Structure formats: structure tokens, C-alpha cells
Coordinates of C-alpha atoms and ligand atoms in Angstrom, one line a residue:
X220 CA 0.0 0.0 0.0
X221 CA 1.2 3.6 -0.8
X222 CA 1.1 5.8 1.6
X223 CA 0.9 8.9 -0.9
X224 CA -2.5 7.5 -2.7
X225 CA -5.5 9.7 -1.9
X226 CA -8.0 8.2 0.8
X227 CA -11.8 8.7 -0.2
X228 CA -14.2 8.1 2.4
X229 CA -18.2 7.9 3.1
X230 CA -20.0 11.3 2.5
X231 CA -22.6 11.8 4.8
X232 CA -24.8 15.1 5.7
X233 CA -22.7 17.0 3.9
X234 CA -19.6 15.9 4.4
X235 CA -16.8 13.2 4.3
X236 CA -16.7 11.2 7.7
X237 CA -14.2 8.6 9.3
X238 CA -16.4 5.2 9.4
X239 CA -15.4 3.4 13.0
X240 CA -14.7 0.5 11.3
X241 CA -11.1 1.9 9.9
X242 CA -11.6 -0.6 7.0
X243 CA -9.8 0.4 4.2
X244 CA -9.4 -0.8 0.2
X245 CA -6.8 -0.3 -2.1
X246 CA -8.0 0.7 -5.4
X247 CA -6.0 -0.3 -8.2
X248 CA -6.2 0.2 -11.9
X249 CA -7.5 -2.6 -13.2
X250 CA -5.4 -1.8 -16.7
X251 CA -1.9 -1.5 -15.4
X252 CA -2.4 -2.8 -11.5
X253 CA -1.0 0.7 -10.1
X254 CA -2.6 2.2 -7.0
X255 CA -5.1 4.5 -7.8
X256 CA -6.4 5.4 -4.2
X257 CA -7.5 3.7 -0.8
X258 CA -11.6 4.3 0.5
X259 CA -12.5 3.6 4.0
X260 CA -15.3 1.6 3.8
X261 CA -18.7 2.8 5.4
X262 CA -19.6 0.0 8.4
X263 CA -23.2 -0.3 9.8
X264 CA -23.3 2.7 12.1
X265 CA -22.1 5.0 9.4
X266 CA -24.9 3.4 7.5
X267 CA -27.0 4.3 10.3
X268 CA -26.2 8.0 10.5
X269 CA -26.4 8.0 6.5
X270 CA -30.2 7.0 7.1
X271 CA -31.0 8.9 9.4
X272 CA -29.4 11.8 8.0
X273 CA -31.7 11.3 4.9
X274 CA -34.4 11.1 7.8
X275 CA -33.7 14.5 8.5
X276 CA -33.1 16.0 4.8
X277 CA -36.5 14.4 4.0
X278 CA -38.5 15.7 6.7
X279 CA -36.7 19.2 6.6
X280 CA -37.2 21.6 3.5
X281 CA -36.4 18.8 0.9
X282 CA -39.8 17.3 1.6
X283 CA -41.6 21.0 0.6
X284 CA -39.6 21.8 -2.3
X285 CA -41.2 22.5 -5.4
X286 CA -40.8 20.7 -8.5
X287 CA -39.6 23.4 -10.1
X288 CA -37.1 24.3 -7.1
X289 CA -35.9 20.5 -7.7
X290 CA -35.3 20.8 -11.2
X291 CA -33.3 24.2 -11.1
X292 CA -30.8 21.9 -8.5
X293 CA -31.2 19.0 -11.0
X294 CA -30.3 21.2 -13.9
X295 CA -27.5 22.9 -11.9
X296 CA -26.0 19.4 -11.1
X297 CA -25.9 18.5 -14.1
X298 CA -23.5 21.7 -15.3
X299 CA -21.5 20.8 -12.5
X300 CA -21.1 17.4 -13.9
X301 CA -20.9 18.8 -17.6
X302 CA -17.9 21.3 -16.1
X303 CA -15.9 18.4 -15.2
X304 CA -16.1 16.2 -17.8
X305 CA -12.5 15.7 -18.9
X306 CA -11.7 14.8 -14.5
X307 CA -14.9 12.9 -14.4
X308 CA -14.2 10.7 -17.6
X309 CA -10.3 10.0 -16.4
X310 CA -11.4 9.0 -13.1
X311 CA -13.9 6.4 -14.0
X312 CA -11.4 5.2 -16.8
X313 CA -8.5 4.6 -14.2
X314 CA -11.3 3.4 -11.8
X315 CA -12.8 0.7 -14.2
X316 CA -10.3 0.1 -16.9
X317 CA -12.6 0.8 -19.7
X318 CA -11.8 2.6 -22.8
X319 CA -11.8 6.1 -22.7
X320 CA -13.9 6.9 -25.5
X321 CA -16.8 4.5 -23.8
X322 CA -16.6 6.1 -20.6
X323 CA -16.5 10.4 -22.2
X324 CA -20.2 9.3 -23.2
X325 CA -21.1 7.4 -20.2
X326 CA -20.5 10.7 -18.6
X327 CA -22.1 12.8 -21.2
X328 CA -25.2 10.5 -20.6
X329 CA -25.1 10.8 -17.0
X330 CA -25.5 14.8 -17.6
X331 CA -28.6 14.2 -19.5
X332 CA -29.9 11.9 -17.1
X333 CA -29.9 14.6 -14.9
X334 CA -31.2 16.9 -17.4
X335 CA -33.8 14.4 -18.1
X336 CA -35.6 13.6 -14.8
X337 CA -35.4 17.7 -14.0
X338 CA -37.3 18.1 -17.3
X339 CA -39.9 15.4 -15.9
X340 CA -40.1 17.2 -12.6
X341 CA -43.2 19.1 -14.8
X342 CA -45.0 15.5 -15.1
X343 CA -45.7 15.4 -11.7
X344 CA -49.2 16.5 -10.9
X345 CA -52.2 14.7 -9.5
X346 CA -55.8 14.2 -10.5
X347 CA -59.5 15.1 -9.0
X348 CA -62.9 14.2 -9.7
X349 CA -66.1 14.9 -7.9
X350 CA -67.2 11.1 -7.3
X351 CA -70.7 11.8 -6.4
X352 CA -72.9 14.7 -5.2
X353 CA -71.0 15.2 -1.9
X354 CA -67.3 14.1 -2.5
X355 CA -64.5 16.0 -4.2
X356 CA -61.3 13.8 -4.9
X357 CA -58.0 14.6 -5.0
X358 CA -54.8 12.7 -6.0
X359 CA -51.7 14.1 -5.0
X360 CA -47.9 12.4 -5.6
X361 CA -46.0 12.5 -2.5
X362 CA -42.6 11.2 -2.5
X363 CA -42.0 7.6 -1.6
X364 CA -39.5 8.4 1.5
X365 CA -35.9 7.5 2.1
X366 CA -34.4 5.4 -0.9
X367 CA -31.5 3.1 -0.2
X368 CA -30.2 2.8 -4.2
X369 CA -27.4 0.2 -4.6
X370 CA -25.2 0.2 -8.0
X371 CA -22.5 -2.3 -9.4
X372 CA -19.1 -2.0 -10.6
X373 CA -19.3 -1.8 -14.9
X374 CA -20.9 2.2 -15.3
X375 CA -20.5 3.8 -11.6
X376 CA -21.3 7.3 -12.4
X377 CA -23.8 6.4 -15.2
X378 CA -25.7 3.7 -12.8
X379 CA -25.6 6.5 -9.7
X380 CA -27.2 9.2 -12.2
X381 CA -30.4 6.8 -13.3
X382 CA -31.2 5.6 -9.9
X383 CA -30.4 9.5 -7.9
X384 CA -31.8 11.7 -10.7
X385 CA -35.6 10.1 -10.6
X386 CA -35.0 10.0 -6.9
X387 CA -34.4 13.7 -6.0
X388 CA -36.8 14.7 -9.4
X389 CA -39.5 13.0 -7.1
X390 CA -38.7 14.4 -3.4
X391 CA -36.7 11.5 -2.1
X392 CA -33.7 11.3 -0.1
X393 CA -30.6 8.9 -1.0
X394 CA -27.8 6.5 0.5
X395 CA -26.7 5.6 -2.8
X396 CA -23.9 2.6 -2.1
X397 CA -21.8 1.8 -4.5
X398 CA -19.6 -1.1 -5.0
X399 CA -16.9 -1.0 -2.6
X400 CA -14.2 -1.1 -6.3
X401 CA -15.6 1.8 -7.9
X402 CA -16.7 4.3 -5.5
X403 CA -14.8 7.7 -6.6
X404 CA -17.3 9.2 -9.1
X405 CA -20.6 8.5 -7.2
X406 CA -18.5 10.3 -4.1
X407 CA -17.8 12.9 -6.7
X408 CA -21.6 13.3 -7.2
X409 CA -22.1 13.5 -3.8
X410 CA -19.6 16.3 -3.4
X411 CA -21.1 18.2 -6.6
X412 CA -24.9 17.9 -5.7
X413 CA -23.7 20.2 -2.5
X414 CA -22.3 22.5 -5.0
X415 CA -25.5 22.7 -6.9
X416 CA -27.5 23.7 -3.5
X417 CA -28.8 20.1 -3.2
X418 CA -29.6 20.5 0.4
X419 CA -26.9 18.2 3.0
X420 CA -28.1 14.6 3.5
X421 CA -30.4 14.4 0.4
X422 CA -28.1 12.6 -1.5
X423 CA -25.7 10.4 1.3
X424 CA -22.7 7.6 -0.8
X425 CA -21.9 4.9 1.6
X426 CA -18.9 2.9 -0.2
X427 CA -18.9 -0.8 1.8
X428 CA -19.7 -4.5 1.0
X429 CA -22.4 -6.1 -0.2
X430 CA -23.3 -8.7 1.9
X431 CA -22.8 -7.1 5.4
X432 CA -23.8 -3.6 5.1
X433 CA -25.2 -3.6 1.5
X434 CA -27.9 -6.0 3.6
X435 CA -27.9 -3.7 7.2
X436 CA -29.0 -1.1 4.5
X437 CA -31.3 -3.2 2.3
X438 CA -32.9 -4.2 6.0
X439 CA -32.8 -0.9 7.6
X440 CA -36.3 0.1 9.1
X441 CA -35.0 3.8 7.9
X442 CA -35.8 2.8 4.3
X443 CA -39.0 3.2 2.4
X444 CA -37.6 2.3 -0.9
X445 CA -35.0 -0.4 -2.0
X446 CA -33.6 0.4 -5.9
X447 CA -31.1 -2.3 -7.2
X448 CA -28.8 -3.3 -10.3
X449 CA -26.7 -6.0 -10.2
X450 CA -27.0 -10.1 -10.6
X451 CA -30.0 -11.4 -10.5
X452 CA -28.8 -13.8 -7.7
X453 CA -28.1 -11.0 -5.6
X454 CA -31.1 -9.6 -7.0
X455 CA -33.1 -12.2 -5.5
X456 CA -31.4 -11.8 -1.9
X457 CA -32.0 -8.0 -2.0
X458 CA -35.9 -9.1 -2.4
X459 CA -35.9 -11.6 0.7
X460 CA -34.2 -9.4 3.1
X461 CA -36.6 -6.1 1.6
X462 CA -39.7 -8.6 2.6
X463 CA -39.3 -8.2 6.0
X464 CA -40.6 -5.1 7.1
X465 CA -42.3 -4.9 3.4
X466 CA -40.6 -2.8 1.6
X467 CA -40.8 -1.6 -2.4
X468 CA -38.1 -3.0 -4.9
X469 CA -37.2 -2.5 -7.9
X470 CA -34.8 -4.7 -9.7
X471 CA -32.3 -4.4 -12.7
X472 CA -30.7 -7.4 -13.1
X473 CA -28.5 -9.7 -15.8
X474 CA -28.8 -10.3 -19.0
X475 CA -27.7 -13.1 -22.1
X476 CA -29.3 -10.6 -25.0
X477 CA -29.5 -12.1 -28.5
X478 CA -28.2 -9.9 -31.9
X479 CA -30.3 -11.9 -34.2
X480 CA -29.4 -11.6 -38.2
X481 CA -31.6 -12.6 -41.0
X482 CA -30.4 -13.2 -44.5
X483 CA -32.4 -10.4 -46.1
X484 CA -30.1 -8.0 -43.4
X485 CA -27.3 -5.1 -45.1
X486 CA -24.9 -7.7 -43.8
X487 CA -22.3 -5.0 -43.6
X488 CA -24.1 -3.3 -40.8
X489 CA -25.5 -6.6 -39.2
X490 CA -21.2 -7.3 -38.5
X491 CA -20.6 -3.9 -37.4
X492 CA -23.3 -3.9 -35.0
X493 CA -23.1 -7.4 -33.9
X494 CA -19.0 -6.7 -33.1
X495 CA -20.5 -3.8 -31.2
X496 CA -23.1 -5.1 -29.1
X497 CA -20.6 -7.9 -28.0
X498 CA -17.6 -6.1 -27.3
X499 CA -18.5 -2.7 -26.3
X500 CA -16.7 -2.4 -22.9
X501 CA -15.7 -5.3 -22.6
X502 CA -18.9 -7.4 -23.0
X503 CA -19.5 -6.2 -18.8
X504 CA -22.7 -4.5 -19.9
X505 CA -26.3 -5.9 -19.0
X506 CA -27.4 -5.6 -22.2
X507 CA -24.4 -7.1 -23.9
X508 CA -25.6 -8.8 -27.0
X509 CA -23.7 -11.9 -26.3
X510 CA -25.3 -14.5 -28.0
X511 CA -25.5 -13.7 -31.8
X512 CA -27.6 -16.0 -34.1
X513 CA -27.3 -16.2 -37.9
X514 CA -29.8 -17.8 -40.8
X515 CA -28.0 -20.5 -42.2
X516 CA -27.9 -19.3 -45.4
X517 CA -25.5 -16.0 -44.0
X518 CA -23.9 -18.3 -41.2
X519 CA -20.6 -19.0 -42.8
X520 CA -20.4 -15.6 -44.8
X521 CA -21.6 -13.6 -41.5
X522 CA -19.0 -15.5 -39.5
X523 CA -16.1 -15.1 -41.5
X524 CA -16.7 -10.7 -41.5
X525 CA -17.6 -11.2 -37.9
X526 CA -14.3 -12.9 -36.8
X527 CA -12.6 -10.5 -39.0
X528 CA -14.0 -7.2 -37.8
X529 CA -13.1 -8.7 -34.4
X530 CA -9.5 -9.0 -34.8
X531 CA -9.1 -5.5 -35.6
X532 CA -10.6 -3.8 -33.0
X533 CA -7.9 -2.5 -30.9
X534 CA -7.4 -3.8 -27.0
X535 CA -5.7 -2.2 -24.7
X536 CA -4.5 1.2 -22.8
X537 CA -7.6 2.7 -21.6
X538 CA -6.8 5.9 -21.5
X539 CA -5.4 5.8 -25.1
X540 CA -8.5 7.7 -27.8
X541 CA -8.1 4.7 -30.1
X542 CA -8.2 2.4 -27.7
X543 CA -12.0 0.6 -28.2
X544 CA -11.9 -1.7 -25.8
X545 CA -9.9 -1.8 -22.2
X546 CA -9.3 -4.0 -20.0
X547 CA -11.7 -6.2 -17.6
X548 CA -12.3 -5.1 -14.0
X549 CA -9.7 -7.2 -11.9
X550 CA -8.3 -9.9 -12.7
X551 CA -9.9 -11.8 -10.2
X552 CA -13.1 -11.5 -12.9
X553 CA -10.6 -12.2 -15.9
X554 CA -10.5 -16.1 -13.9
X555 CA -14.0 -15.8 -13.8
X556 CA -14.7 -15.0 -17.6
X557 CA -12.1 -17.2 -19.1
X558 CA -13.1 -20.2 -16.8
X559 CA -16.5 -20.4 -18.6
X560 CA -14.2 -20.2 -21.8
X561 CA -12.4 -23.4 -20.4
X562 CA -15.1 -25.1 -19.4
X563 CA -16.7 -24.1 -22.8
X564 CA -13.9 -26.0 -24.6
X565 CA -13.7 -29.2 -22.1
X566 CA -17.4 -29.3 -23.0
X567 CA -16.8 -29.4 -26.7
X568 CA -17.3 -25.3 -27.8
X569 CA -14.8 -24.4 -30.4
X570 CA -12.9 -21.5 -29.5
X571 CA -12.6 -19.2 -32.9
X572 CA -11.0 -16.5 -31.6
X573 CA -9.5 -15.7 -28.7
X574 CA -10.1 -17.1 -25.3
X575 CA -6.3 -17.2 -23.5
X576 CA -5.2 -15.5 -20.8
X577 CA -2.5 -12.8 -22.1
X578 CA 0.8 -12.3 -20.4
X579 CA 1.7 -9.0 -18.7
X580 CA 0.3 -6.5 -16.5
X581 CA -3.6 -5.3 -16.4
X582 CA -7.0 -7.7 -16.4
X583 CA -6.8 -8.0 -20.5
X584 CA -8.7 -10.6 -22.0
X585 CA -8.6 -10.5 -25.2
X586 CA -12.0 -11.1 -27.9
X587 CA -13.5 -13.9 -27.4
X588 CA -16.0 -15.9 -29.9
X589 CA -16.9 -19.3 -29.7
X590 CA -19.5 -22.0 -31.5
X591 CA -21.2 -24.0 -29.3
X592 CA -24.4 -26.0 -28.9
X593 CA -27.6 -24.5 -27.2
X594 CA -27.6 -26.5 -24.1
X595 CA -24.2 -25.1 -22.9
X596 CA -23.3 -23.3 -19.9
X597 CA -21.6 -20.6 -22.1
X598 CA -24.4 -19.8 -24.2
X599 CA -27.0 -19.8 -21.5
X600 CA -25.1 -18.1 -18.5
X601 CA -24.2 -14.5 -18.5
X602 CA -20.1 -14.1 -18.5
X603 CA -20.3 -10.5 -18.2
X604 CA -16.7 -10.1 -20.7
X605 CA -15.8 -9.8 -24.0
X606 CA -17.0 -13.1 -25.0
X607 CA -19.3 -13.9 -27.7
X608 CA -21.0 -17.3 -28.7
X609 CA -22.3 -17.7 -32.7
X610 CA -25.2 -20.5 -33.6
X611 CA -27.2 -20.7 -36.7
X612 CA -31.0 -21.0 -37.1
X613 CA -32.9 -21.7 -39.9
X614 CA -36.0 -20.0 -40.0
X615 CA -38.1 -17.2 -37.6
X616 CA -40.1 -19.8 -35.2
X617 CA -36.2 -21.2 -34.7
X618 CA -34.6 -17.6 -34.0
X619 CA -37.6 -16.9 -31.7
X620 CA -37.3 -19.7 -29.7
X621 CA -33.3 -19.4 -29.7
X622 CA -33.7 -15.6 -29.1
X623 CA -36.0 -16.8 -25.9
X624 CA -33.8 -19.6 -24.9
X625 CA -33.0 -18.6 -21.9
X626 CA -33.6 -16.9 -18.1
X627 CA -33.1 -13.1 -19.3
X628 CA -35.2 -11.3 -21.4
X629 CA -33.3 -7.7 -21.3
X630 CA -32.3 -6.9 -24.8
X631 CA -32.8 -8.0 -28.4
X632 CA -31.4 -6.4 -31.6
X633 CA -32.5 -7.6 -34.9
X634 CA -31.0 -7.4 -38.3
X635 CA -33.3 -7.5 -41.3
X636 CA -34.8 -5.3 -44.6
X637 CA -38.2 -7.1 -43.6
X638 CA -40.6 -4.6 -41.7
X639 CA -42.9 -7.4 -41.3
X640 CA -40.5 -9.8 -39.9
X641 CA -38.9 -7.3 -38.0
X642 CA -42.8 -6.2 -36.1
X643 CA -43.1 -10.4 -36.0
X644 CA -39.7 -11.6 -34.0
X645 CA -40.0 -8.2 -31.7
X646 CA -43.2 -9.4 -30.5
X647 CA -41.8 -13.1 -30.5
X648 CA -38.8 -12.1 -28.6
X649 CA -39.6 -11.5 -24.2
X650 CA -37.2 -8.8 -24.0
X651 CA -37.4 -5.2 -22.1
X652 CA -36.1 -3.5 -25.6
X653 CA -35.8 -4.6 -29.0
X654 CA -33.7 -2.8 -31.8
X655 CA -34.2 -3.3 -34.9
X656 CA -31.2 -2.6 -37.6
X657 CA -29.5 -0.7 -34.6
X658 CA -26.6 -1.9 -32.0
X659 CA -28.1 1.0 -29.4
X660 CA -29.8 0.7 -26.2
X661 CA -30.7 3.4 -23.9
X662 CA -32.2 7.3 -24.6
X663 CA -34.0 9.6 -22.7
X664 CA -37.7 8.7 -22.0
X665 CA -37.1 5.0 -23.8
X666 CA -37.8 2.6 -20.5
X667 CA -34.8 0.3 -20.3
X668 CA -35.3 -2.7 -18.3
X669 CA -35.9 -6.6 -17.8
X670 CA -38.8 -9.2 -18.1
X671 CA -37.9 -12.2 -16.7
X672 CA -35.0 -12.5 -14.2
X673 CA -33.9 -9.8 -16.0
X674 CA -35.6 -7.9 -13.0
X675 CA -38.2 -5.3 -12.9
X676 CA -39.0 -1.6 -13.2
X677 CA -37.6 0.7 -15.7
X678 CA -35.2 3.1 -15.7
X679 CA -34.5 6.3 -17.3
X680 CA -38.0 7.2 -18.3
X681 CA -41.5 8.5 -16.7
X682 CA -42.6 5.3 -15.4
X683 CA -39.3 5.2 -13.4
X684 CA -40.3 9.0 -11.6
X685 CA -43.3 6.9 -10.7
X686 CA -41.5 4.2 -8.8
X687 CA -40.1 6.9 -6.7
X688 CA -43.7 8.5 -5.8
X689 CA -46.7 7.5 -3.5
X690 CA -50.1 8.4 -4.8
X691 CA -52.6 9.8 -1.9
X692 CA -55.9 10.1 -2.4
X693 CA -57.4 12.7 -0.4
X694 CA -61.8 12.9 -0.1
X695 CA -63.1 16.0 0.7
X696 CA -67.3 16.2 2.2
X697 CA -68.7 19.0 0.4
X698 CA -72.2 18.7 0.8
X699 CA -74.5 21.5 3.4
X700 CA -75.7 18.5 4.5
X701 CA -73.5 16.9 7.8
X702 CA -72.0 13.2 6.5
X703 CA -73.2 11.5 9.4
X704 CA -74.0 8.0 8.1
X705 CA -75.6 7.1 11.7
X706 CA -78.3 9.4 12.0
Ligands
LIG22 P1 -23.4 -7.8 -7.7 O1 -24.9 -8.3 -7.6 O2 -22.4 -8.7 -7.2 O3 -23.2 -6.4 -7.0 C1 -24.0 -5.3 -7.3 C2 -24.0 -4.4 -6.0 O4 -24.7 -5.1 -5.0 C3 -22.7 -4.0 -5.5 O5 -22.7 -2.7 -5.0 C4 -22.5 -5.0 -4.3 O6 -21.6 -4.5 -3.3 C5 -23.9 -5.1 -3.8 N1 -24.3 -6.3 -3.0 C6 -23.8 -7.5 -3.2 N2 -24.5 -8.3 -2.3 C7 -25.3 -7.6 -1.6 C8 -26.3 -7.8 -0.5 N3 -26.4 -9.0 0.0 N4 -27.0 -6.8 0.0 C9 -26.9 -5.5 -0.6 N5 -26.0 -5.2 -1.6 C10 -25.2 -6.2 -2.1 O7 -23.2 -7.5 -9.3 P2 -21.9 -7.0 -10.0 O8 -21.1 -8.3 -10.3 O9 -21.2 -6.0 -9.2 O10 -22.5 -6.4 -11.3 C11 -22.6 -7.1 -12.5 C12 -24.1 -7.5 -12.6 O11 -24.9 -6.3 -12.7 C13 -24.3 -8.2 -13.9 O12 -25.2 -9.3 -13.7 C14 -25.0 -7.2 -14.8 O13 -25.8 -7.8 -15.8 C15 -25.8 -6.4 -13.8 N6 -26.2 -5.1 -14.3 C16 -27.5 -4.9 -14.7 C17 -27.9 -3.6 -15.2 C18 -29.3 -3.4 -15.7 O14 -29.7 -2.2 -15.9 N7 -30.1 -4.4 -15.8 C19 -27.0 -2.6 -15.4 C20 -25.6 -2.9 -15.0 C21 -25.3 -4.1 -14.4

């Protein structure tokens, strides 16, 4: 450990504050192994005081601000954030090892995320209705309460801005946890929401672990609201322990997304696009299209541009502009991703390109695609790195039930000149978001998220400023008449 690195630590109220626990992590770039900073983890009273700190914010002035007041701060966050883009982008790309082209519009999108959910501050109004002679109804959205939010490791900054920008849009208060290996931008965020007059203890980052005090949290009878993104099997244990007392959920969880090709597709694109949705940083997206199927009449043609285009795209320095894919998180997930690769091949997968560990420093692995049969693990589990599996179908009832082959329904892109066909696999396929003729995933106002264990609830839309708000209904007697129903 160097004694020189800078130390990050929780941010709570207001303020960076020495957890009790004096647990510390080295953070290391995962692309040349170098220190890049320690973080003294948060332990379960400093989640405490983060909860009840978002107590306070909630029931202070935070709870009475205006939509319009909340927008302004939303909209002056994200300048703050737009201001440091250049520090912002570096940070996460030393933090995550991901190439630095990926991560300037990560951070670009994490502006207009902001942007976004203080636009929708304006779609929050209620409803009334005079339901008979004597009553006059009102509806009015009040905010759900305190909102424990907990993010994972592959877009930090990007996965902090879609769960806190609904939040605060709506009128909650935060303890945003991070994962305990990519905590600096989200404490960044922190730091710049005080800048941009977002009240102390709205928005509270609690680096730790998952299972001990990612779980006090998820448990805490301080929090109304549980938002999550990560595996589905910690997915899962986030919904037991938010059972008991009952809490909401919402869940955004893995995925194994099919790019499907057709024969009739511009085969040109259909490779492009396909490469793309693979091996965009580094496969360790949800919505990685990871499984791509071909119609046997383009198989051999489509593989032979897809294994080329692959070979060219340039691995390595993240911090390098032409770099288009970096490295993997840790290595300790490099031995994760390349033992489905061996397990692939001792089950019979050929290997077409790639899949060897490469010598030197940094958690490189390089571009992976193998054939293998439907049944195996590596075509039905999600790796979550730069590996890609390739099987051919022969007509749409086969690519439909390929597509839907297995526990995730996240993502689906398609590939043909057919605007039939096209309409008739996307309402086949039991995905959260189909593209057609496009490698692209997530805008403004488009819901992105899962069916199946894929999760549930959407993000990044109007629906999601809905998860974060109660609706009360409020009866008014209006009559001259007294409403005494015993007389
Ligand atoms: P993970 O489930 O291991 O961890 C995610 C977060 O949960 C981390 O902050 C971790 O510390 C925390 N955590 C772990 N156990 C916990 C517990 N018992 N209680 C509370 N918190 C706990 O996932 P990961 O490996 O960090 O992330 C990769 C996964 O996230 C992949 O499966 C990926 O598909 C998924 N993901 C989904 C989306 C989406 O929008 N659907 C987006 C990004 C990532």
C-alpha cells in the first residue's frame, strides 16, 4: 500500500466522515495494476447516521420543495457534472479500466440523465374528480421516503445518475452505495450535488460490501424504498431481506441478449453492429448482446466478417482515444470470464477466436467468440466479458425460440430489410427493448429494463419518476348536509 495515494471516504450530511470501522481498500487500476487510491469503507453505524441523515433531509425543507425548485438543483448538477467532464471521464477510466472513448459518453449520458428527470419534474401533478354529489377527490404524488439505491461495478457514475436523478426529481432522499471497487465518481456526485445547492443529507454515498452492510441497508427500518442493479442472484437476496418489514423493490438485473441476423439484413451493418453489441466495454454491460444468431444461409459468410472485424478492433490502454476496448475489472473477474471459456472448450465449444489468458500486467482478455451448442453453460449463462458465442438458425419460429432460450429477457437487436419480420420476431422475442437494424440501447424517455430475471422496473424514463412517488388520495365532504351515516 502507498502511503501517498489519496483516501476517499463515506459522504454523509454533507460531508466526508471517518467510518469506525477503519476498513480500508486499495484501489488499483485494473489496466496497469498501479494504486489509484485507498476508500475507507462505510460499516453499519455510518450506514446508520447515512439513514438517518436522509431522515432528517426528507422531513426538513427537501420534503416541501417545489418541482420546479428541484429541477433548477437537477439542472445545476448537471453543469457541475458537464464542467468536469474531462476529470470525471479519467477518473472512471483509471477506476474501471474501460476505454476512454466508452466512458466520455457514459459521462455525457449521466448529464442528460440529470437533465432528463429535472425536465420530468413538470409530469408530476395529480388528479381530481367529484365522485358523487357530496365528495371531491383529490390525487396528489407525494414522495416515496428514504431510498437506499445500490449500484455495481461496470458504469459507476452512469448507474448512480439513473437511480439519484428520478430519486431527488421525485422528493426522495438517497444513501446511494456503491460497490466498494468503484466508489470515486458516485463520491464525486455527492460532493457536486452540495455545490448545486442540493440540500446536506439528500443525497448520502456509503462505499462498503455487499453482503454485510449492503444487507444492514437493504434491512434498515430507515428505508422506504429499496432500488437495485446488479446479478439477479443477488437480486433475489435484495428481495428476501426487503420482505421483512415490506418494503418496495425495484430490480435491474442480468442479461444473455441475443443480436439476431436474418439473411435479407445489409450484412455489412448486421457485423458492425453485432462486433458492437458484443464487445462494447468489454462485454460487462447488462445488455451485452452476447449470444448472436445467424440464418443458415449467411452463417458462414456472416462469420467469417464477424471474426474479422473482431481481430481488428484495438485492446488495450484505456486511457489511449483509439483504444476501443480496455481491460476487464480485476483480474480476479478475468478467472472468472475465461473459466466459462475453459469449461466451454472441455465441453466441446470451439474457441474461434481468442479465449487465452494474455501475459503482462492489467486484467486484459482478449476477444472472445466461440460456436457451441444450445444446451451449454456458455451460451445460457451471462459471462459479463468480451466473449461472444455464434449459432445458426434456420427459420423465424427457430430464431424466436433461440432468441427466448433462456432466463433473461433484457435486450434483443435484430438485423433485417423485412418490416414485417422485423414487427413479427419483436413481439416473439420477451425482452425489455428490441432494436431493430441498430446496436443501441438506452435514450432519454425510452424505459430500459428486464422481463424475466432480468428484474423489474424501468429506468431512465416517466414510469421510473413513478417508482419513486406515492399516490394519496385525499376525499373531501362537500355537501350542506352533515356526512353523518348514523343518524
Ligand atoms: P453484484 O450483484 O455482485 O453487486 C452489485 C451491487 O450489490 C454491489 O454494489 C454489491 O456490493 C452489492 N451487493 C452484493 N451483495 C449484496 C447484498 N447481499 N446486499 C446488498 N448489496 C449487495 O453485481 P456485480 O457483479 O457488481 O455487477 C454485475 C451485474 O450487474 C451483472 O449481472 C449485470 O448484468 C448487472 N447489471 C444490470 C444492469 C441493468 O440495468 N439491468 C446494469 C448494470 C449491471
Amino acid at each position: 500500500m502507498t502511503t501517498t495515494s489519496p483516501v476517499s471516504r463515506p459522504f454523509v450530511e454533507g460531508h466526508a466522515v471517518e467510518p469506525g470501522s477503519g476498513v480500508v481498500t486499495v484501489l488499483r487500476e485494473p489496466a496497469t495494476g498501479e494504486p489509484l487510491g485507498q476508500v475507507l469503507l462505510a460499516d453499519e453505524t455510518c450506514v446508520d447516521s447515512a439513514v438517518l441523515a436522509a431522515r432528517r433531509a426528507l422531513d426538513g425543507p427537501w420534503r416541501r420543495t417545489s418541482p420546479v425548485t428541484r429541477s433548477r438543483l437537477l439542472h445545476r448538477l448537471a453543469d457541475e457534472l458537464e464542467s468536469r467532464h474531462d476529470a470525471l471521464s479519467l477518473l472512471e477510466a483509471r477506476n474501471v479500466g474501460k476505454a476512454i472513448t466508452s466512458v466520455r459518453a457514459e459521462v455525457s449520458h449521466a448529464v442528460n440523465t440529470f437533465r432528463y428527470f429535472a425536465a420530468a419534474t413538470a409530469a408530476i401533478e395529480g388528479k381530481s374528480s367529484r365522485p358523487n354529489g357530496a365528495l371531491a377527490f383529490q390525487s396528489f404524488r407525494e414522495p416515496v421516503g428514504v431510498v437506499a439505491q445500490i449500484v455495481p461495478w461496470n458504469y459507476p457514475l452512469l448507474m448512480a445518475a439513473w437511480k439519484v436523478a428520478p430519486a431527488l426529481a421525485a422528493g426522495c432522499t438517497v444513501v446511494l452505495k456503491p460497490d466498494p471497487a468503484t466508489p470515486l465518481t458516485a463520491l464525486r456526485l455527492a460532493e457536486l450535488a452540495l455545490v448545486a445547492g442540493i440540500p446536506p443529507g439528500v443525497l448520502n454515498v456509503v462505499p462498503a460490501d455487499g453482503p454485510h452492510v449492503g444487507s444492514h441497508l437493504v434491512r434498515h427500518a430507515g428505508v422506504d424504498r429499496v432500488a437495485f442493479t446488479g446479478s439477479t442472484v443477488t437480486g433475489g437476496e435484495i428481495m428476501r431481506l426487503a420482505a421483512d418489514p415490506v418494503k418496495r423493490v425495484s430490480l435491474e438485473l442480468g442479461g444473455k441478449s441475443p443480436t439476431v441476423v436474418f439473411a435479407d439484413a445489409d450484412l455489412d451493418d448486421a457485423v458492425a453492429g453485432a462486433v458492437w453489441g458484443a464487445f462494447t466495454c468489454a462485454g460487462q454491460s447488462c445488455e451485452a448482446r452476447s449470444r448472436v444468431l445467424v440464418e443458415d444461409e449467411v452463417f458462414d459468410r456472416f462469420l467469417e466478417r464477424f471474426l474479422d472485424r473482431s481481430r481488428i478492433l484495438r485492446v488495450g490502454d484505456p486511457l489511449d482515444p483509439d483504444t476501443v476496448v480496455g481491460s476487464l475489472i480485476s483480474t480476479a473477474h478475468r478467472e472468472r470470464v475465461h473459466g466459462f471459456v475453459e469449461r466451454g472448450r472441455a465441453a466441446g465449444a470451439q474457441v474461434l477466436l481468442g479465449g487465452e489468458v494474455p501475459q503482462g500486467a492489467g486484467a486484459f482478455y482478449p476477444l472472445t467468440v466461440v460456436l457451441a451448442p444450445r444446451d451449454a453453460e456458455i451460451v445460457r449463462d451471462e459471462v459479463f466479458g468480451p466473449v461472444v458465442t455464434v449459432q445458426p438458425f434456420r427459420d423465424e419460429d427457430e430464431a424466436v425460440s433461440l432468441a427466448n432460450d433462456t432466463k433473461y429477457g433484457l435486450f434483443a437487436t435484430l438485423w433485417t430489410r423485412d418490416p414485417g419480420r422485423a414487427q413479427r420476431i419483436a413481439a416473439g422475442v420477451t425482452a425489455g427493448t428490441v432494436g431493430i437494424n441498430h446496436p443501441y440501447t438506452t435514450f432519454p424517455g425510452v424505459p430500459f429494463g428486464g422481463f424475466k430475471q432480468s428484474g423489474f422496473g424501468r429506468e431512465f424514463a416517466l414510469e421510473t419518476l413513478s417508482e419513486y412517488l406515492e399516490s394519496k388520495s385525499v376525499l373531501t365532504w362537500t355537501s350542506r348536509r352533515p356526512a353523518n351515516p348514523f343518524r
